[in-house]
PDB file of C-alpha atoms in Angstrom:
ATOM      1  CA  ASN A   1       0.000   0.000   0.000  1.00 83.00           C
ATOM      2  CA  ASN A   2       1.613   3.230  -1.153  1.00 92.00           C
ATOM      3  CA  ILE A   3      -1.297   5.657  -0.753  1.00 94.00           C
ATOM      4  CA  ASP A   4       0.659   7.793   1.735  1.00 97.00           C
ATOM      5  CA  LYS A   5       3.854   7.746  -0.343  1.00 98.00           C
ATOM      6  CA  TYR A   6       5.217   9.192  -3.578  1.00 98.00           C
ATOM      7  CA  LYS A   7       4.952   6.884  -6.590  1.00 98.00           C
ATOM      8  CA  VAL A   8       4.767   6.854 -10.395  1.00 97.00           C
ATOM      9  CA  PHE A   9       1.609   6.055 -12.358  1.00 96.00           C
ATOM     10  CA  VAL A  10       1.947   4.387 -15.756  1.00 94.00           C
ATOM     11  CA  PRO A  11      -1.085   3.568 -17.934  1.00 93.00           C
ATOM     12  CA  GLU A  12      -1.904  -0.148 -17.776  1.00 91.00           C
ATOM     13  CA  SER A  13      -2.756  -0.045 -21.452  1.00 92.00           C
ATOM     14  CA  ASN A  14      -0.796   1.975 -24.004  1.00 87.00           C
ATOM     15  CA  GLY A  15       0.887   1.564 -27.342  1.00 87.00           C
ATOM     16  CA  SER A  16       0.607  -1.567 -29.433  1.00 90.00           C
ATOM     17  CA  GLY A  17       3.296  -3.786 -27.957  1.00 91.00           C
ATOM     18  CA  THR A  18       5.840  -2.808 -30.595  1.00 92.00           C
ATOM     19  CA  PHE A  19       9.381  -3.140 -29.289  1.00 94.00           C
ATOM     20  CA  GLY A  20      10.879   0.246 -28.409  1.00 92.00           C
ATOM     21  CA  GLU A  21       7.707   2.312 -28.350  1.00 93.00           C
ATOM     22  CA  THR A  22       7.251   5.174 -25.907  1.00 93.00           C
ATOM     23  CA  LEU A  23       4.988   4.998 -22.866  1.00 91.00           C
ATOM     24  CA  SER A  24       1.948   7.240 -22.573  1.00 89.00           C
ATOM     25  CA  THR A  25       2.552   9.986 -20.040  1.00 87.00           C
ATOM     26  CA  PRO A  26       3.920   8.383 -16.876  1.00 94.00           C
ATOM     27  CA  VAL A  27       3.515  10.810 -13.961  1.00 96.00           C
ATOM     28  CA  VAL A  28       4.697  11.298 -10.394  1.00 98.00           C
ATOM     29  CA  ALA A  29       1.836  10.934  -7.909  1.00 98.00           C
ATOM     30  CA  MET A  30       1.882  12.597  -4.518  1.00 98.00           C
ATOM     31  CA  PRO A  31       1.006  11.068  -1.138  1.00 98.00           C
ATOM     32  CA  GLY A  32      -2.751  10.721  -0.851  1.00 97.00           C
ATOM     33  CA  GLU A  33      -3.217  10.336  -4.612  1.00 96.00           C
ATOM     34  CA  SER A  34      -4.597   7.112  -5.995  1.00 94.00           C
ATOM     35  CA  ALA A  35      -5.643   5.824  -9.399  1.00 93.00           C
ATOM     36  CA  THR A  36      -8.083   3.421 -10.951  1.00 93.00           C
ATOM     37  CA  PRO A  37      -6.886  -0.006 -12.166  1.00 91.00           C
ATOM     38  CA  THR A  38      -6.318   1.592 -15.575  1.00 92.00           C
ATOM     39  CA  PHE A  39      -2.917   2.626 -14.167  1.00 93.00           C
ATOM     40  CA  ILE A  40      -0.014   0.715 -12.668  1.00 93.00           C
ATOM     41  CA  SER A  41       1.382   2.286  -9.534  1.00 94.00           C
ATOM     42  CA  ILE A  42       5.168   1.878  -9.288  1.00 95.00           C
ATOM     43  CA  GLY A  43       7.290   2.678  -6.251  1.00 95.00           C
ATOM     44  CA  CYS A  44       6.754   3.621  -2.648  1.00 96.00           C
ATOM     45  CA  PHE A  45       8.944   6.570  -1.636  1.00 97.00           C
ATOM     46  CA  ASP A  46       9.181   9.056   1.205  1.00 97.00           C
ATOM     47  CA  THR A  47      10.545  11.786  -1.077  1.00 97.00           C
ATOM     48  CA  GLU A  48       9.410  13.354  -4.307  1.00 98.00           C
ATOM     49  CA  LEU A  49      13.024  13.277  -5.535  1.00 98.00           C
ATOM     50  CA  GLU A  50      13.066   9.461  -5.481  1.00 98.00           C
ATOM     51  CA  ALA A  51       9.788   9.316  -7.430  1.00 98.00           C
ATOM     52  CA  LYS A  52      11.128  11.798  -9.996  1.00 98.00           C
ATOM     53  CA  ASN A  53      14.259   9.665 -10.375  1.00 98.00           C
ATOM     54  CA  LEU A  54      12.083   6.582 -10.910  1.00 98.00           C
ATOM     55  CA  LEU A  55      10.200   8.530 -13.585  1.00 98.00           C
ATOM     56  CA  LYS A  56      13.505   9.188 -15.362  1.00 98.00           C
ATOM     57  CA  TYR A  57      14.352   5.489 -15.113  1.00 98.00           C
ATOM     58  CA  VAL A  58      11.021   4.531 -16.689  1.00 96.00           C
ATOM     59  CA  LYS A  59      11.776   6.899 -19.574  1.00 97.00           C
ATOM     60  CA  THR A  60      15.212   5.401 -20.339  1.00 98.00           C
ATOM     61  CA  LYS A  61      15.737   3.308 -23.442  1.00 98.00           C
ATOM     62  CA  PHE A  62      17.344   0.666 -21.215  1.00 98.00           C
ATOM     63  CA  THR A  63      14.183   0.176 -19.149  1.00 97.00           C
ATOM     64  CA  ARG A  64      11.831   0.272 -22.102  1.00 96.00           C
ATOM     65  CA  ALA A  65      13.964  -2.229 -24.049  1.00 97.00           C
ATOM     66  CA  LEU A  66      13.624  -4.679 -21.159  1.00 97.00           C
ATOM     67  CA  LEU A  67       9.905  -3.911 -20.900  1.00 95.00           C
ATOM     68  CA  GLY A  68       9.582  -4.595 -24.627  1.00 94.00           C
ATOM     69  CA  LEU A  69      10.829  -8.146 -24.129  1.00 94.00           C
ATOM     70  CA  CYS A  70       7.651  -9.009 -22.192  1.00 92.00           C
ATOM     71  CA  LYS A  71       5.096  -6.459 -23.424  1.00 91.00           C
ATOM     72  CA  LYS A  72       3.567  -7.907 -26.588  1.00 89.00           C
ATOM     73  CA  THR A  73       0.226  -6.052 -26.775  1.00 91.00           C
ATOM     74  CA  GLN A  74      -1.179  -2.699 -25.706  1.00 91.00           C
ATOM     75  CA  HIS A  75      -1.590  -4.118 -22.194  1.00 89.00           C
ATOM     76  CA  ASN A  76       1.123  -3.241 -19.709  1.00 85.00           C
ATOM     77  CA  PRO A  77       0.503  -5.563 -16.749  1.00 85.00           C
ATOM     78  CA  VAL A  78       2.831  -5.690 -13.764  1.00 86.00           C
ATOM     79  CA  GLY A  79       4.394  -8.937 -15.053  1.00 88.00           C
ATOM     80  CA  SER A  80       5.693  -7.097 -18.137  1.00 91.00           C
ATOM     81  CA  TRP A  81       8.154  -5.309 -15.864  1.00 93.00           C
ATOM     82  CA  SER A  82       9.761  -8.503 -14.511  1.00 94.00           C
ATOM     83  CA  TYR A  83      13.108  -8.127 -16.383  1.00 96.00           C
ATOM     84  CA  ILE A  84      13.695  -4.569 -15.182  1.00 97.00           C
ATOM     85  CA  PRO A  85      16.248  -4.366 -12.350  1.00 97.00           C
ATOM     86  CA  ILE A  86      15.365  -2.394  -9.248  1.00 96.00           C
ATOM     87  CA  GLN A  87      17.551   0.665  -8.676  1.00 98.00           C
ATOM     88  CA  GLY A  88      18.313   2.957  -5.771  1.00 97.00           C
ATOM     89  CA  PHE A  89      16.716   6.331  -6.467  1.00 98.00           C
ATOM     90  CA  THR A  90      18.239   8.409  -3.666  1.00 96.00           C
ATOM     91  CA  SER A  91      21.035  10.927  -4.132  1.00 93.00           C
ATOM     92  CA  HIS A  92      23.432   8.185  -2.896  1.00 96.00           C
ATOM     93  CA  SER A  93      22.661   5.881  -5.836  1.00 97.00           C
ATOM     94  CA  ASP A  94      25.328   4.494  -8.133  1.00 97.00           C
ATOM     95  CA  ILE A  95      23.429   6.260 -10.946  1.00 98.00           C
ATOM     96  CA  ASN A  96      23.598  10.049 -11.254  1.00 98.00           C
ATOM     97  CA  TRP A  97      19.876  10.797 -11.551  1.00 98.00           C
ATOM     98  CA  ASN A  98      20.615  14.517 -12.054  1.00 97.00           C
ATOM     99  CA  SER A  99      21.820  13.628 -15.558  1.00 97.00           C
ATOM    100  CA  SER A 100      19.839  13.674 -18.791  1.00 97.00           C
ATOM    101  CA  ILE A 101      17.926  10.544 -19.700  1.00 97.00           C
ATOM    102  CA  SER A 102      20.442   9.708 -22.450  1.00 97.00           C
ATOM    103  CA  SER A 103      23.280  10.039 -19.921  1.00 98.00           C
ATOM    104  CA  ILE A 104      21.413   7.808 -17.469  1.00 98.00           C
ATOM    105  CA  ASP A 105      21.071   5.261 -20.272  1.00 98.00           C
ATOM    106  CA  LYS A 106      24.844   5.289 -20.768  1.00 98.00           C
ATOM    107  CA  GLN A 107      25.352   4.753 -17.030  1.00 98.00           C
ATOM    108  CA  LEU A 108      22.916   1.819 -17.073  1.00 98.00           C
ATOM    109  CA  PHE A 109      24.573   0.276 -20.157  1.00 98.00           C
ATOM    110  CA  SER A 110      27.891   0.428 -18.319  1.00 98.00           C
ATOM    111  CA  LYS A 111      26.491  -0.803 -14.989  1.00 98.00           C
ATOM    112  CA  TYR A 112      25.025  -3.905 -16.624  1.00 98.00           C
ATOM    113  CA  HIS A 113      28.027  -4.474 -18.929  1.00 98.00           C
ATOM    114  CA  LEU A 114      26.086  -4.314 -22.190  1.00 98.00           C
ATOM    115  CA  ALA A 115      28.162  -5.098 -25.264  1.00 98.00           C
ATOM    116  CA  GLU A 116      28.551  -2.483 -27.990  1.00 98.00           C
ATOM    117  CA  ASP A 117      26.186  -4.347 -30.336  1.00 98.00           C
ATOM    118  CA  GLU A 118      23.540  -4.547 -27.582  1.00 98.00           C
ATOM    119  CA  VAL A 119      23.817  -0.804 -26.932  1.00 98.00           C
ATOM    120  CA  ASP A 120      23.640  -0.097 -30.678  1.00 98.00           C
ATOM    121  CA  PHE A 121      20.516  -2.248 -30.960  1.00 98.00           C
ATOM    122  CA  ILE A 122      18.793  -0.413 -28.099  1.00 98.00           C
ATOM    123  CA  GLU A 123      19.878   3.010 -29.362  1.00 98.00           C
ATOM    124  CA  THR A 124      18.512   2.319 -32.850  1.00 97.00           C
ATOM    125  CA  HIS A 125      15.327   0.399 -31.946  1.00 98.00           C
ATOM    126  CA  VAL A 126      13.983   2.199 -28.872  1.00 97.00           C
ATOM    127  CA  GLN A 127      12.338   5.598 -29.317  1.00 96.00           C
ATOM    128  CA  PRO A 128      13.488   8.406 -27.006  1.00 96.00           C
ATOM    129  CA  MET A 129      11.119   9.899 -24.440  1.00 93.00           C
ATOM    130  CA  LYS A 130      11.176  13.439 -23.122  1.00 83.00           C
TER     131      LYS A 130
END
């Protein structure tokens, strides 16, 4: 139960299931905010900063490439996120969340030791998000 915490809402249904597509408007939700089952609620944080860092993570090509391995239709159930590694989202994380999304991607590629051809595949097949 994260009703009294910061979290990120992502639509449960969006896109077509095409590998590399963008997600429809994920947003940071404040304590006390809830959503209908048409959204997935991700995270349970005491600070807005952590939720904003999670939002950046969701927007990375790295995360959406891994999501695309399981998401085959417009539906975006919780199980579609099973390949995505959990990160620390505080200012003490091994990822510099103050960076741009493309810079965060580079940090994640390095952290998980992706080969050059894997990075090239993600960079060319996953659409950027703002």
